[in-house]
Amino acid sequence: MANIRALVAGNWKMNGFNASLEMLDELASGLREGTASTCDVMICPPTTILAAAANQVPGSGILFGGQDCHEAEAGAHTGDISAAMLADAGANAVIVGHSERRADHGETSELVKTKAEAAHRAGLMAIVCVGETEAERRAGDAVKVVSGQLDESLPDKLTASDTVVAYEPVWAIGTGLTPTAEDVAEIHTAIRENLIARFGDDGAAVRILYGGSVKPANAVELMGVANVNGTLVGGASLKAEDFLGIITAYRP
Ligand code: 13P
């Protein structure tokens, strides 16, 4: 098994103003105190403060990402942002196919794939999200649903450095509920097998993040699960103390 460097990414969703950027100073000083080299750390703020965020903590090693992009490079798409614009604002990555985009905006896996391809064209890492609903899990279809989403959402060509997969069960997002370690292991192992079957050595090294109600209190257990190579964190990424508590779960 490849030695995979973990990634802890914070998705601020539609939270945060310029004033919230103080959090980044706290995060950067926490990282300077000793957790920096154990994993990659990323913040995905709202687009309005992305450039300010990326300029706020130079030299800290913190990576930045957008939360969505349009599949086209430019054009008449009022209200949308292209991957190239995110890169221009200082982003290293972009989240595509988050379940909130799939649910709120009817985004299909086919569309998500074109967004991931757009991210790659702009030189951004694509963080491709998948995850089943509560009803799908109850029906025993979680592995099938997630595998189907992967098949349709991932670009035909990818590398371990330009793509990350995030497994976020919809029912675990913002609810305080998390799957058991066994359930996480089952899905992450199925994702790994899917990636290896399609992408070989690159598939073996793609980071697979778990997301959904990750907190300092459950991070150690979740990150200890086989094929969990980091986390995508919503609510707990808004406070430096909580986010640092999750990052610290990687301390050797
Ligand atoms: P919470 O950590 O708030 O459950 O959100 C998870 C998520 O959707 C991250 O993208």
mmCIF file with all atom_site columns, C-alpha atoms in Angstrom, residues 20-225:
data_model
loop_
_atom_site.group_PDB
_atom_site.id
_atom_site.type_symbol
_atom_site.label_atom_id
_atom_site.label_alt_id
_atom_site.label_comp_id
_atom_site.label_asym_id
_atom_site.label_entity_id
_atom_site.label_seq_id
_atom_site.pdbx_PDB_ins_code
_atom_site.Cartn_x
_atom_site.Cartn_y
_atom_site.Cartn_z
_atom_site.occupancy
_atom_site.B_iso_or_equiv
_atom_site.pdbx_formal_charge
_atom_site.auth_seq_id
_atom_site.auth_comp_id
_atom_site.auth_asym_id
_atom_site.auth_atom_id
_atom_site.pdbx_PDB_model_num
ATOM 1   C CA . SER A 1 20  ? -13.676 35.325 9.808   1.00 0.00 ? 20  SER A CA 1
ATOM 2   C CA . LEU A 1 21  ? -10.192 35.312 8.366   1.00 0.00 ? 21  LEU A CA 1
ATOM 3   C CA . GLU A 1 22  ? -8.751  35.854 11.839  1.00 0.00 ? 22  GLU A CA 1
ATOM 4   C CA . MET A 1 23  ? -9.339  32.133 12.204  1.00 0.00 ? 23  MET A CA 1
ATOM 5   C CA . LEU A 1 24  ? -6.596  31.560 9.641   1.00 0.00 ? 24  LEU A CA 1
ATOM 6   C CA . ASP A 1 25  ? -4.019  33.345 11.789  1.00 0.00 ? 25  ASP A CA 1
ATOM 7   C CA . GLU A 1 26  ? -4.922  31.108 14.721  1.00 0.00 ? 26  GLU A CA 1
ATOM 8   C CA . LEU A 1 27  ? -4.778  28.058 12.469  1.00 0.00 ? 27  LEU A CA 1
ATOM 9   C CA . ALA A 1 28  ? -1.384  29.063 11.069  1.00 0.00 ? 28  ALA A CA 1
ATOM 10  C CA . SER A 1 29  ? 0.087   29.639 14.516  1.00 0.00 ? 29  SER A CA 1
ATOM 11  C CA . GLY A 1 30  ? -1.317  26.312 15.721  1.00 0.00 ? 30  GLY A CA 1
ATOM 12  C CA . LEU A 1 31  ? 0.317   24.601 12.751  1.00 0.00 ? 31  LEU A CA 1
ATOM 13  C CA . ARG A 1 32  ? 3.631   26.332 13.451  1.00 0.00 ? 32  ARG A CA 1
ATOM 14  C CA . GLU A 1 33  ? 3.515   24.835 16.924  1.00 0.00 ? 33  GLU A CA 1
ATOM 15  C CA . GLY A 1 34  ? 3.990   21.348 15.613  1.00 0.00 ? 34  GLY A CA 1
ATOM 16  C CA . THR A 1 35  ? 1.319   19.701 13.522  1.00 0.00 ? 35  THR A CA 1
ATOM 17  C CA . ALA A 1 36  ? 2.304   21.142 10.153  1.00 0.00 ? 36  ALA A CA 1
ATOM 18  C CA . SER A 1 37  ? 4.367   18.342 8.705   1.00 0.00 ? 37  SER A CA 1
ATOM 19  C CA . THR A 1 38  ? 2.074   15.430 9.560   1.00 0.00 ? 38  THR A CA 1
ATOM 20  C CA . CYS A 1 39  ? -0.660  16.090 6.994   1.00 0.00 ? 39  CYS A CA 1
ATOM 21  C CA . ASP A 1 40  ? -1.767  18.555 4.350   1.00 0.00 ? 40  ASP A CA 1
ATOM 22  C CA . VAL A 1 41  ? -4.223  21.193 5.565   1.00 0.00 ? 41  VAL A CA 1
ATOM 23  C CA . MET A 1 42  ? -6.719  22.973 3.329   1.00 0.00 ? 42  MET A CA 1
ATOM 24  C CA . ILE A 1 43  ? -9.448  25.566 3.793   1.00 0.00 ? 43  ILE A CA 1
ATOM 25  C CA . CYS A 1 44  ? -12.242 26.025 1.241   1.00 0.00 ? 44  CYS A CA 1
ATOM 26  C CA . PRO A 1 45  ? -13.778 29.411 2.094   1.00 0.00 ? 45  PRO A CA 1
ATOM 27  C CA . PRO A 1 46  ? -16.612 31.166 0.250   1.00 0.00 ? 46  PRO A CA 1
ATOM 28  C CA . THR A 1 47  ? -15.405 32.561 -3.077  1.00 0.00 ? 47  THR A CA 1
ATOM 29  C CA . THR A 1 48  ? -15.813 36.171 -1.936  1.00 0.00 ? 48  THR A CA 1
ATOM 30  C CA . ILE A 1 49  ? -12.946 35.777 0.543   1.00 0.00 ? 49  ILE A CA 1
ATOM 31  C CA . LEU A 1 50  ? -10.869 33.155 -1.258  1.00 0.00 ? 50  LEU A CA 1
ATOM 32  C CA . ALA A 1 51  ? -8.226  35.585 -2.545  1.00 0.00 ? 51  ALA A CA 1
ATOM 33  C CA . ALA A 1 52  ? -8.009  37.376 0.795   1.00 0.00 ? 52  ALA A CA 1
ATOM 34  C CA . ALA A 1 53  ? -7.684  34.012 2.568   1.00 0.00 ? 53  ALA A CA 1
ATOM 35  C CA . ALA A 1 54  ? -4.964  32.819 0.224   1.00 0.00 ? 54  ALA A CA 1
ATOM 36  C CA . ASN A 1 55  ? -3.017  36.049 0.909   1.00 0.00 ? 55  ASN A CA 1
ATOM 37  C CA . GLN A 1 56  ? -3.606  36.049 4.654   1.00 0.00 ? 56  GLN A CA 1
ATOM 38  C CA . VAL A 1 57  ? -1.142  33.379 5.777   1.00 0.00 ? 57  VAL A CA 1
ATOM 39  C CA . PRO A 1 58  ? 1.798   33.277 3.359   1.00 0.00 ? 58  PRO A CA 1
ATOM 40  C CA . GLY A 1 59  ? 4.362   30.622 4.153   1.00 0.00 ? 59  GLY A CA 1
ATOM 41  C CA . SER A 1 60  ? 1.968   28.717 6.421   1.00 0.00 ? 60  SER A CA 1
ATOM 42  C CA . GLY A 1 61  ? 1.652   25.795 4.008   1.00 0.00 ? 61  GLY A CA 1
ATOM 43  C CA . ILE A 1 62  ? -2.155  25.988 4.245   1.00 0.00 ? 62  ILE A CA 1
ATOM 44  C CA . LEU A 1 63  ? -3.765  25.078 0.918   1.00 0.00 ? 63  LEU A CA 1
ATOM 45  C CA . PHE A 1 64  ? -6.929  26.740 -0.371  1.00 0.00 ? 64  PHE A CA 1
ATOM 46  C CA . GLY A 1 65  ? -9.838  25.467 -2.385  1.00 0.00 ? 65  GLY A CA 1
ATOM 47  C CA . GLY A 1 66  ? -13.069 26.613 -3.971  1.00 0.00 ? 66  GLY A CA 1
ATOM 48  C CA . GLN A 1 67  ? -16.381 24.910 -3.163  1.00 0.00 ? 67  GLN A CA 1
ATOM 49  C CA . ASP A 1 68  ? -17.635 24.486 -6.736  1.00 0.00 ? 68  ASP A CA 1
ATOM 50  C CA . CYS A 1 69  ? -16.765 25.579 -10.260 1.00 0.00 ? 69  CYS A CA 1
ATOM 51  C CA . HIS A 1 70  ? -18.475 25.840 -13.624 1.00 0.00 ? 70  HIS A CA 1
ATOM 52  C CA . GLU A 1 71  ? -17.472 23.273 -16.215 1.00 0.00 ? 71  GLU A CA 1
ATOM 53  C CA . ALA A 1 72  ? -16.643 25.926 -18.830 1.00 0.00 ? 72  ALA A CA 1
ATOM 54  C CA . GLU A 1 73  ? -13.540 28.100 -18.828 1.00 0.00 ? 73  GLU A CA 1
ATOM 55  C CA . ALA A 1 74  ? -15.347 31.394 -19.396 1.00 0.00 ? 74  ALA A CA 1
ATOM 56  C CA . GLY A 1 75  ? -18.495 32.751 -20.991 1.00 0.00 ? 75  GLY A CA 1
ATOM 57  C CA . ALA A 1 76  ? -22.056 33.884 -20.449 1.00 0.00 ? 76  ALA A CA 1
ATOM 58  C CA . HIS A 1 77  ? -22.813 32.076 -17.176 1.00 0.00 ? 77  HIS A CA 1
ATOM 59  C CA . THR A 1 78  ? -24.150 34.683 -14.789 1.00 0.00 ? 78  THR A CA 1
ATOM 60  C CA . GLY A 1 79  ? -23.256 34.019 -11.184 1.00 0.00 ? 79  GLY A CA 1
ATOM 61  C CA . ASP A 1 80  ? -20.876 31.175 -11.915 1.00 0.00 ? 80  ASP A CA 1
ATOM 62  C CA . ILE A 1 81  ? -17.135 30.903 -11.301 1.00 0.00 ? 81  ILE A CA 1
ATOM 63  C CA . SER A 1 82  ? -14.688 29.007 -13.488 1.00 0.00 ? 82  SER A CA 1
ATOM 64  C CA . ALA A 1 83  ? -11.885 26.786 -12.229 1.00 0.00 ? 83  ALA A CA 1
ATOM 65  C CA . ALA A 1 84  ? -9.379  29.145 -13.848 1.00 0.00 ? 84  ALA A CA 1
ATOM 66  C CA . MET A 1 85  ? -10.837 32.037 -11.831 1.00 0.00 ? 85  MET A CA 1
ATOM 67  C CA . LEU A 1 86  ? -10.452 30.051 -8.624  1.00 0.00 ? 86  LEU A CA 1
ATOM 68  C CA . ALA A 1 87  ? -6.839  29.299 -9.554  1.00 0.00 ? 87  ALA A CA 1
ATOM 69  C CA . ASP A 1 88  ? -6.318  32.992 -10.287 1.00 0.00 ? 88  ASP A CA 1
ATOM 70  C CA . ALA A 1 89  ? -7.666  33.825 -6.825  1.00 0.00 ? 89  ALA A CA 1
ATOM 71  C CA . GLY A 1 90  ? -5.095  31.524 -5.224  1.00 0.00 ? 90  GLY A CA 1
ATOM 72  C CA . ALA A 1 91  ? -6.909  28.188 -5.031  1.00 0.00 ? 91  ALA A CA 1
ATOM 73  C CA . ASN A 1 92  ? -5.014  24.905 -5.228  1.00 0.00 ? 92  ASN A CA 1
ATOM 74  C CA . ALA A 1 93  ? -8.150  22.782 -5.402  1.00 0.00 ? 93  ALA A CA 1
ATOM 75  C CA . VAL A 1 94  ? -11.901 22.793 -5.826  1.00 0.00 ? 94  VAL A CA 1
ATOM 76  C CA . ILE A 1 95  ? -14.645 20.643 -4.323  1.00 0.00 ? 95  ILE A CA 1
ATOM 77  C CA . VAL A 1 96  ? -17.010 19.245 -6.974  1.00 0.00 ? 96  VAL A CA 1
ATOM 78  C CA . GLY A 1 97  ? -20.177 17.223 -6.555  1.00 0.00 ? 97  GLY A CA 1
ATOM 79  C CA . HIS A 1 98  ? -20.800 18.036 -2.901  1.00 0.00 ? 98  HIS A CA 1
ATOM 80  C CA . SER A 1 99  ? -24.145 16.517 -1.907  1.00 0.00 ? 99  SER A CA 1
ATOM 81  C CA . GLU A 1 100 ? -25.474 20.007 -1.171  1.00 0.00 ? 100 GLU A CA 1
ATOM 82  C CA . ARG A 1 101 ? -24.767 20.961 -4.802  1.00 0.00 ? 101 ARG A CA 1
ATOM 83  C CA . ARG A 1 102 ? -26.254 17.696 -6.030  1.00 0.00 ? 102 ARG A CA 1
ATOM 84  C CA . ALA A 1 103 ? -29.407 18.283 -3.920  1.00 0.00 ? 103 ALA A CA 1
ATOM 85  C CA . ASP A 1 104 ? -29.790 22.087 -4.108  1.00 0.00 ? 104 ASP A CA 1
ATOM 86  C CA . HIS A 1 105 ? -28.823 22.493 -7.755  1.00 0.00 ? 105 HIS A CA 1
ATOM 87  C CA . GLY A 1 106 ? -29.714 19.132 -9.248  1.00 0.00 ? 106 GLY A CA 1
ATOM 88  C CA . GLU A 1 107 ? -26.114 18.410 -10.209 1.00 0.00 ? 107 GLU A CA 1
ATOM 89  C CA . THR A 1 108 ? -25.719 15.001 -11.804 1.00 0.00 ? 108 THR A CA 1
ATOM 90  C CA . SER A 1 109 ? -22.631 12.819 -11.730 1.00 0.00 ? 109 SER A CA 1
ATOM 91  C CA . GLU A 1 110 ? -22.168 13.491 -15.463 1.00 0.00 ? 110 GLU A CA 1
ATOM 92  C CA . LEU A 1 111 ? -21.973 17.219 -14.728 1.00 0.00 ? 111 LEU A CA 1
ATOM 93  C CA . VAL A 1 112 ? -19.659 16.629 -11.779 1.00 0.00 ? 112 VAL A CA 1
ATOM 94  C CA . LYS A 1 113 ? -17.282 14.769 -14.105 1.00 0.00 ? 113 LYS A CA 1
ATOM 95  C CA . THR A 1 114 ? -17.096 17.765 -16.459 1.00 0.00 ? 114 THR A CA 1
ATOM 96  C CA . LYS A 1 115 ? -16.402 20.014 -13.473 1.00 0.00 ? 115 LYS A CA 1
ATOM 97  C CA . ALA A 1 116 ? -13.583 17.741 -12.306 1.00 0.00 ? 116 ALA A CA 1
ATOM 98  C CA . GLU A 1 117 ? -12.135 17.836 -15.828 1.00 0.00 ? 117 GLU A CA 1
ATOM 99  C CA . ALA A 1 118 ? -12.391 21.643 -15.798 1.00 0.00 ? 118 ALA A CA 1
ATOM 100 C CA . ALA A 1 119 ? -10.533 21.693 -12.480 1.00 0.00 ? 119 ALA A CA 1
ATOM 101 C CA . HIS A 1 120 ? -7.719  19.634 -13.993 1.00 0.00 ? 120 HIS A CA 1
ATOM 102 C CA . ARG A 1 121 ? -7.497  21.887 -17.052 1.00 0.00 ? 121 ARG A CA 1
ATOM 103 C CA . ALA A 1 122 ? -7.023  24.843 -14.688 1.00 0.00 ? 122 ALA A CA 1
ATOM 104 C CA . GLY A 1 123 ? -4.314  23.005 -12.749 1.00 0.00 ? 123 GLY A CA 1
ATOM 105 C CA . LEU A 1 124 ? -6.507  22.489 -9.694  1.00 0.00 ? 124 LEU A CA 1
ATOM 106 C CA . MET A 1 125 ? -6.892  19.362 -7.618  1.00 0.00 ? 125 MET A CA 1
ATOM 107 C CA . ALA A 1 126 ? -10.485 18.098 -7.884  1.00 0.00 ? 126 ALA A CA 1
ATOM 108 C CA . ILE A 1 127 ? -12.052 16.921 -4.625  1.00 0.00 ? 127 ILE A CA 1
ATOM 109 C CA . VAL A 1 128 ? -14.873 14.743 -5.926  1.00 0.00 ? 128 VAL A CA 1
ATOM 110 C CA . CYS A 1 129 ? -17.643 14.042 -3.407  1.00 0.00 ? 129 CYS A CA 1
ATOM 111 C CA . VAL A 1 130 ? -19.840 10.938 -3.269  1.00 0.00 ? 130 VAL A CA 1
ATOM 112 C CA . GLY A 1 131 ? -22.210 9.554  -0.646  1.00 0.00 ? 131 GLY A CA 1
ATOM 113 C CA . GLU A 1 132 ? -25.494 7.769  -0.123  1.00 0.00 ? 132 GLU A CA 1
ATOM 114 C CA . THR A 1 133 ? -28.717 9.100  1.409   1.00 0.00 ? 133 THR A CA 1
ATOM 115 C CA . GLU A 1 134 ? -30.244 7.634  4.542   1.00 0.00 ? 134 GLU A CA 1
ATOM 116 C CA . ALA A 1 135 ? -32.881 5.778  2.494   1.00 0.00 ? 135 ALA A CA 1
ATOM 117 C CA . GLU A 1 136 ? -30.222 4.280  0.244   1.00 0.00 ? 136 GLU A CA 1
ATOM 118 C CA . ARG A 1 137 ? -28.237 3.069  3.255   1.00 0.00 ? 137 ARG A CA 1
ATOM 119 C CA . ARG A 1 138 ? -31.363 1.598  4.868   1.00 0.00 ? 138 ARG A CA 1
ATOM 120 C CA . ALA A 1 139 ? -32.084 -0.258 1.637   1.00 0.00 ? 139 ALA A CA 1
ATOM 121 C CA . GLY A 1 140 ? -28.602 -1.793 1.788   1.00 0.00 ? 140 GLY A CA 1
ATOM 122 C CA . ASP A 1 141 ? -27.532 0.076  -1.354  1.00 0.00 ? 141 ASP A CA 1
ATOM 123 C CA . ALA A 1 142 ? -24.726 2.265  0.035   1.00 0.00 ? 142 ALA A CA 1
ATOM 124 C CA . VAL A 1 143 ? -21.838 0.515  -1.739  1.00 0.00 ? 143 VAL A CA 1
ATOM 125 C CA . LYS A 1 144 ? -23.778 0.278  -4.999  1.00 0.00 ? 144 LYS A CA 1
ATOM 126 C CA . VAL A 1 145 ? -24.779 3.964  -4.947  1.00 0.00 ? 145 VAL A CA 1
ATOM 127 C CA . VAL A 1 146 ? -21.298 5.209  -4.080  1.00 0.00 ? 146 VAL A CA 1
ATOM 128 C CA . SER A 1 147 ? -19.661 2.975  -6.712  1.00 0.00 ? 147 SER A CA 1
ATOM 129 C CA . GLY A 1 148 ? -22.105 4.221  -9.340  1.00 0.00 ? 148 GLY A CA 1
ATOM 130 C CA . GLN A 1 149 ? -21.418 7.846  -8.412  1.00 0.00 ? 149 GLN A CA 1
ATOM 131 C CA . LEU A 1 150 ? -17.673 7.213  -8.653  1.00 0.00 ? 150 LEU A CA 1
ATOM 132 C CA . ASP A 1 151 ? -17.953 5.543  -12.053 1.00 0.00 ? 151 ASP A CA 1
ATOM 133 C CA . GLU A 1 152 ? -19.857 8.516  -13.456 1.00 0.00 ? 152 GLU A CA 1
ATOM 134 C CA . SER A 1 153 ? -18.242 11.422 -11.572 1.00 0.00 ? 153 SER A CA 1
ATOM 135 C CA . LEU A 1 154 ? -14.532 10.740 -11.982 1.00 0.00 ? 154 LEU A CA 1
ATOM 136 C CA . PRO A 1 155 ? -12.679 11.881 -15.100 1.00 0.00 ? 155 PRO A CA 1
ATOM 137 C CA . ASP A 1 156 ? -11.356 9.147  -17.391 1.00 0.00 ? 156 ASP A CA 1
ATOM 138 C CA . LYS A 1 157 ? -7.812  10.229 -16.610 1.00 0.00 ? 157 LYS A CA 1
ATOM 139 C CA . LEU A 1 158 ? -6.583  11.212 -13.199 1.00 0.00 ? 158 LEU A CA 1
ATOM 140 C CA . THR A 1 159 ? -3.523  11.062 -10.975 1.00 0.00 ? 159 THR A CA 1
ATOM 141 C CA . ALA A 1 160 ? -3.094  10.752 -7.246  1.00 0.00 ? 160 ALA A CA 1
ATOM 142 C CA . SER A 1 161 ? -1.971  14.378 -7.095  1.00 0.00 ? 161 SER A CA 1
ATOM 143 C CA . ASP A 1 162 ? -4.786  15.928 -9.134  1.00 0.00 ? 162 ASP A CA 1
ATOM 144 C CA . THR A 1 163 ? -7.759  14.095 -7.628  1.00 0.00 ? 163 THR A CA 1
ATOM 145 C CA . VAL A 1 164 ? -9.112  13.356 -4.163  1.00 0.00 ? 164 VAL A CA 1
ATOM 146 C CA . VAL A 1 165 ? -12.296 11.401 -3.434  1.00 0.00 ? 165 VAL A CA 1
ATOM 147 C CA . ALA A 1 166 ? -14.437 12.451 -0.468  1.00 0.00 ? 166 ALA A CA 1
ATOM 148 C CA . TYR A 1 167 ? -16.979 9.979  0.911   1.00 0.00 ? 167 TYR A CA 1
ATOM 149 C CA . GLU A 1 168 ? -19.684 11.958 2.670   1.00 0.00 ? 168 GLU A CA 1
ATOM 150 C CA . PRO A 1 169 ? -22.817 10.030 3.632   1.00 0.00 ? 169 PRO A CA 1
ATOM 151 C CA . VAL A 1 170 ? -25.613 12.578 3.176   1.00 0.00 ? 170 VAL A CA 1
ATOM 152 C CA . TRP A 1 171 ? -27.291 11.577 6.446   1.00 0.00 ? 171 TRP A CA 1
ATOM 153 C CA . ALA A 1 172 ? -24.072 12.242 8.414   1.00 0.00 ? 172 ALA A CA 1
ATOM 154 C CA . ILE A 1 173 ? -23.575 15.811 7.162   1.00 0.00 ? 173 ILE A CA 1
ATOM 155 C CA . GLY A 1 174 ? -24.302 18.375 9.854   1.00 0.00 ? 174 GLY A CA 1
ATOM 156 C CA . THR A 1 175 ? -26.348 15.894 11.886  1.00 0.00 ? 175 THR A CA 1
ATOM 157 C CA . GLY A 1 176 ? -23.860 14.750 14.522  1.00 0.00 ? 176 GLY A CA 1
ATOM 158 C CA . LEU A 1 177 ? -24.389 11.193 13.270  1.00 0.00 ? 177 LEU A CA 1
ATOM 159 C CA . THR A 1 178 ? -21.473 9.176  11.904  1.00 0.00 ? 178 THR A CA 1
ATOM 160 C CA . PRO A 1 179 ? -21.307 5.692  10.425  1.00 0.00 ? 179 PRO A CA 1
ATOM 161 C CA . THR A 1 180 ? -19.601 3.010  12.498  1.00 0.00 ? 180 THR A CA 1
ATOM 162 C CA . ALA A 1 181 ? -15.918 2.390  11.839  1.00 0.00 ? 181 ALA A CA 1
ATOM 163 C CA . GLU A 1 182 ? -16.952 -0.890 10.163  1.00 0.00 ? 182 GLU A CA 1
ATOM 164 C CA . ASP A 1 183 ? -19.321 0.915  7.798   1.00 0.00 ? 183 ASP A CA 1
ATOM 165 C CA . VAL A 1 184 ? -16.673 3.497  6.923   1.00 0.00 ? 184 VAL A CA 1
ATOM 166 C CA . ALA A 1 185 ? -14.159 0.707  6.312   1.00 0.00 ? 185 ALA A CA 1
ATOM 167 C CA . GLU A 1 186 ? -16.598 -1.125 4.030   1.00 0.00 ? 186 GLU A CA 1
ATOM 168 C CA . ILE A 1 187 ? -17.232 1.919  1.839   1.00 0.00 ? 187 ILE A CA 1
ATOM 169 C CA . HIS A 1 188 ? -13.650 3.176  1.764   1.00 0.00 ? 188 HIS A CA 1
ATOM 170 C CA . THR A 1 189 ? -12.386 -0.285 0.833   1.00 0.00 ? 189 THR A CA 1
ATOM 171 C CA . ALA A 1 190 ? -14.971 -0.495 -1.954  1.00 0.00 ? 190 ALA A CA 1
ATOM 172 C CA . ILE A 1 191 ? -13.873 2.948  -3.180  1.00 0.00 ? 191 ILE A CA 1
ATOM 173 C CA . ARG A 1 192 ? -10.220 1.876  -3.128  1.00 0.00 ? 192 ARG A CA 1
ATOM 174 C CA . GLU A 1 193 ? -10.998 -1.284 -5.108  1.00 0.00 ? 193 GLU A CA 1
ATOM 175 C CA . ASN A 1 194 ? -12.964 0.749  -7.627  1.00 0.00 ? 194 ASN A CA 1
ATOM 176 C CA . LEU A 1 195 ? -10.075 3.232  -8.012  1.00 0.00 ? 195 LEU A CA 1
ATOM 177 C CA . ILE A 1 196 ? -7.440  0.515  -8.430  1.00 0.00 ? 196 ILE A CA 1
ATOM 178 C CA . ALA A 1 197 ? -9.554  -1.365 -10.988 1.00 0.00 ? 197 ALA A CA 1
ATOM 179 C CA . ARG A 1 198 ? -9.917  1.777  -13.084 1.00 0.00 ? 198 ARG A CA 1
ATOM 180 C CA . PHE A 1 199 ? -6.710  3.737  -12.491 1.00 0.00 ? 199 PHE A CA 1
ATOM 181 C CA . GLY A 1 200 ? -4.109  1.181  -11.327 1.00 0.00 ? 200 GLY A CA 1
ATOM 182 C CA . ASP A 1 201 ? -1.209  2.580  -9.279  1.00 0.00 ? 201 ASP A CA 1
ATOM 183 C CA . ASP A 1 202 ? -2.695  6.072  -9.318  1.00 0.00 ? 202 ASP A CA 1
ATOM 184 C CA . GLY A 1 203 ? -5.944  4.662  -7.992  1.00 0.00 ? 203 GLY A CA 1
ATOM 185 C CA . ALA A 1 204 ? -4.010  2.997  -5.194  1.00 0.00 ? 204 ALA A CA 1
ATOM 186 C CA . ALA A 1 205 ? -2.564  6.345  -4.142  1.00 0.00 ? 205 ALA A CA 1
ATOM 187 C CA . VAL A 1 206 ? -5.585  8.681  -4.530  1.00 0.00 ? 206 VAL A CA 1
ATOM 188 C CA . ARG A 1 207 ? -6.567  10.091 -1.152  1.00 0.00 ? 207 ARG A CA 1
ATOM 189 C CA . ILE A 1 208 ? -10.002 9.051  0.073   1.00 0.00 ? 208 ILE A CA 1
ATOM 190 C CA . LEU A 1 209 ? -11.396 11.461 2.667   1.00 0.00 ? 209 LEU A CA 1
ATOM 191 C CA . TYR A 1 210 ? -14.241 10.772 5.056   1.00 0.00 ? 210 TYR A CA 1
ATOM 192 C CA . GLY A 1 211 ? -16.674 13.643 5.680   1.00 0.00 ? 211 GLY A CA 1
ATOM 193 C CA . GLY A 1 212 ? -19.785 14.042 7.824   1.00 0.00 ? 212 GLY A CA 1
ATOM 194 C CA . SER A 1 213 ? -19.865 15.258 11.452  1.00 0.00 ? 213 SER A CA 1
ATOM 195 C CA . VAL A 1 214 ? -16.114 14.925 11.958  1.00 0.00 ? 214 VAL A CA 1
ATOM 196 C CA . LYS A 1 215 ? -15.050 16.449 15.266  1.00 0.00 ? 215 LYS A CA 1
ATOM 197 C CA . PRO A 1 216 ? -11.937 16.327 17.448  1.00 0.00 ? 216 PRO A CA 1
ATOM 198 C CA . ALA A 1 217 ? -13.697 13.669 19.549  1.00 0.00 ? 217 ALA A CA 1
ATOM 199 C CA . ASN A 1 218 ? -14.209 11.189 16.707  1.00 0.00 ? 218 ASN A CA 1
ATOM 200 C CA . ALA A 1 219 ? -11.323 12.111 14.395  1.00 0.00 ? 219 ALA A CA 1
ATOM 201 C CA . VAL A 1 220 ? -8.805  9.648  15.808  1.00 0.00 ? 220 VAL A CA 1
ATOM 202 C CA . GLU A 1 221 ? -11.176 6.709  15.386  1.00 0.00 ? 221 GLU A CA 1
ATOM 203 C CA . LEU A 1 222 ? -12.328 7.710  11.885  1.00 0.00 ? 222 LEU A CA 1
ATOM 204 C CA . MET A 1 223 ? -8.812  8.385  10.652  1.00 0.00 ? 223 MET A CA 1
ATOM 205 C CA . GLY A 1 224 ? -7.618  5.058  11.975  1.00 0.00 ? 224 GLY A CA 1
ATOM 206 C CA . VAL A 1 225 ? -9.947  3.201  9.601   1.00 0.00 ? 225 VAL A CA 1
#
